[in-house]
PDB file of C-alpha atoms in Angstrom:
ATOM      1  CA  MET W 256     -12.788 -14.734  42.548  1.00 84.00           C
ATOM      2  CA  LEU W 257     -12.929 -10.224  42.648  1.00 83.00           C
ATOM      3  CA  ALA W 258     -16.115 -10.687  40.709  1.00 85.00           C
ATOM      4  CA  GLN W 259     -17.230 -13.377  43.082  1.00 86.00           C
ATOM      5  CA  ASP W 260     -16.557 -11.347  46.323  1.00 87.00           C
ATOM      6  CA  VAL W 261     -18.027  -7.524  44.654  1.00 87.00           C
ATOM      7  CA  ALA W 262     -21.411  -9.444  42.915  1.00 87.00           C
ATOM      8  CA  ASP W 263     -23.385  -7.671  45.678  1.00 90.00           C
ATOM      9  CA  ARG W 264     -21.994  -4.292  44.552  1.00 89.00           C
ATOM     10  CA  PRO W 265     -22.916  -3.611  40.836  1.00 86.00           C
ATOM     11  CA  GLU W 266     -20.883  -0.553  39.837  1.00 88.00           C
ATOM     12  CA  SER W 267     -17.792  -3.056  41.499  1.00 88.00           C
ATOM     13  CA  LEU W 268     -18.761  -5.599  39.334  1.00 88.00           C
ATOM     14  CA  SER W 269     -18.896  -3.905  35.976  1.00 90.00           C
ATOM     15  CA  LEU W 270     -15.940  -1.958  36.695  1.00 91.00           C
ATOM     16  CA  VAL W 271     -14.049  -5.607  37.532  1.00 90.00           C
ATOM     17  CA  LYS W 272     -16.080  -7.001  34.695  1.00 91.00           C
ATOM     18  CA  LYS W 273     -14.078  -4.107  31.942  1.00 92.00           C
ATOM     19  CA  ILE W 274     -10.133  -4.845  33.965  1.00 92.00           C
ATOM     20  CA  SER W 275     -11.053  -8.470  33.314  1.00 92.00           C
ATOM     21  CA  GLY W 276     -11.294  -7.840  29.239  1.00 93.00           C
ATOM     22  CA  GLY W 277      -8.878  -5.313  28.805  1.00 94.00           C
ATOM     23  CA  VAL W 278      -6.280  -7.830  31.112  1.00 94.00           C
ATOM     24  CA  ARG W 279      -7.629 -10.503  28.612  1.00 95.00           C
ATOM     25  CA  ARG W 280      -6.866  -8.887  25.935  1.00 96.00           C
ATOM     26  CA  LEU W 281      -3.100  -7.689  27.109  1.00 96.00           C
ATOM     27  CA  GLU W 282      -2.795 -11.485  27.607  1.00 96.00           C
ATOM     28  CA  ALA W 283      -3.722 -11.792  23.999  1.00 96.00           C
ATOM     29  CA  LEU W 284      -1.172  -8.732  22.173  1.00 96.00           C
ATOM     30  CA  VAL W 285       1.439 -10.364  24.911  1.00 96.00           C
ATOM     31  CA  GLY W 286       1.171 -13.723  23.008  1.00 93.00           C
ATOM     32  CA  GLN W 287       1.255 -12.099  19.482  1.00 92.00           C
ATOM     33  CA  VAL W 288       4.047 -10.136  20.684  1.00 93.00           C
ATOM     34  CA  LEU W 289       5.891 -12.934  21.500  1.00 92.00           C
ATOM     35  CA  GLN W 290       4.966 -15.030  18.733  1.00 89.00           C
ATOM     36  CA  PHE W 291       5.608 -12.540  16.905  1.00 87.00           C
ATOM     37  CA  SER W 292       9.646 -12.250  17.745  1.00 87.00           C
ATOM     38  CA  ARG W 293      10.788 -16.200  18.836  1.00 86.00           C
ATOM     39  CA  GLU W 294      13.797 -17.057  16.683  1.00 83.00           C
ATOM     40  CA  LEU W 295      13.445 -18.173  13.327  1.00 82.00           C
ATOM     41  CA  VAL W 296      14.676 -21.533  11.817  1.00 86.00           C
ATOM     42  CA  VAL W 297      15.905 -20.359   8.929  1.00 87.00           C
ATOM     43  CA  GLN W 298      16.331 -23.749   6.158  1.00 92.00           C
ATOM     44  CA  PRO W 299      18.039 -22.445   3.164  1.00 94.00           C
ATOM     45  CA  GLU W 300      17.527 -24.615   0.155  1.00 95.00           C
ATOM     46  CA  PRO W 301      18.342 -24.525  -3.744  1.00 95.00           C
ATOM     47  CA  ALA W 302      15.973 -22.102  -6.121  1.00 94.00           C
ATOM     48  CA  GLU W 303      15.181 -20.936  -9.871  1.00 92.00           C
ATOM     49  CA  LEU W 304      16.811 -17.449  -9.397  1.00 92.00           C
ATOM     50  CA  GLY W 305      14.810 -16.620 -12.359  1.00 89.00           C
ATOM     51  CA  GLU W 306      12.229 -17.813 -11.241  1.00 91.00           C
ATOM     52  CA  ILE W 307      12.396 -15.627  -8.198  1.00 92.00           C
ATOM     53  CA  VAL W 308      13.114 -12.126  -9.796  1.00 92.00           C
ATOM     54  CA  GLU W 309      10.272 -12.458 -12.221  1.00 90.00           C
ATOM     55  CA  GLN W 310       8.091 -12.631  -9.240  1.00 92.00           C
ATOM     56  CA  ALA W 311       9.490  -9.450  -7.670  1.00 93.00           C
ATOM     57  CA  VAL W 312       9.451  -8.348 -10.939  1.00 90.00           C
ATOM     58  CA  GLU W 313       5.545  -9.365 -11.440  1.00 90.00           C
ATOM     59  CA  TYR W 314       4.347  -8.082  -7.511  1.00 91.00           C
ATOM     60  CA  ALA W 315       6.387  -4.856  -7.914  1.00 92.00           C
ATOM     61  CA  SER W 316       5.737  -3.968 -11.316  1.00 90.00           C
ATOM     62  CA  ALA W 317       2.462  -1.847 -10.606  1.00 89.00           C
ATOM     63  CA  LYS W 318       4.234   0.244  -8.113  1.00 90.00           C
ATOM     64  CA  LEU W 319       6.695   0.652 -10.987  1.00 89.00           C
ATOM     65  CA  ALA W 320       4.146   1.514 -13.617  1.00 90.00           C
ATOM     66  CA  GLU W 321       3.257   3.995 -10.928  1.00 91.00           C
ATOM     67  CA  ARG W 322       6.325   6.160 -10.854  1.00 92.00           C
ATOM     68  CA  GLY W 323       6.877   5.160 -14.660  1.00 92.00           C
ATOM     69  CA  PHE W 324       9.066   3.536 -14.439  1.00 89.00           C
ATOM     70  CA  ASP W 325       9.015   0.086 -16.134  1.00 86.00           C
ATOM     71  CA  CYS W 326      10.814  -3.179 -15.779  1.00 85.00           C
ATOM     72  CA  ALA W 327      11.036  -6.384 -17.636  1.00 81.00           C
ATOM     73  CA  VAL W 328      13.066 -10.052 -17.545  1.00 83.00           C
ATOM     74  CA  GLU W 329      14.380 -11.760 -20.347  1.00 83.00           C
ATOM     75  CA  GLY W 330      15.613 -14.392 -19.934  1.00 71.00           C
TER      76      GLY W 330
END
C-alpha cells in the first residue's frame, strides 16, 4: 500500500522497495529460527550399538588421523 502511495515519487518508491525486501528477508529468517527452535519429539527405538560405534569411528577417523591418532573397532 505504501508503494502505491509513493508511486509518483521514484526516490521514495526505491526506498520503500528496499525496506519491503528487507522485511521479507527478516520474515524468512524469523521463520527459520522458529522452525529450528521448535520442540523436538524424541522417539527412542532399539539400535545396534556396535554399528553406531563403527559409524562414529568412521566419521571421526579423518580428524583423528590428522591429529596422529589411530582408532579401530574390534569385535
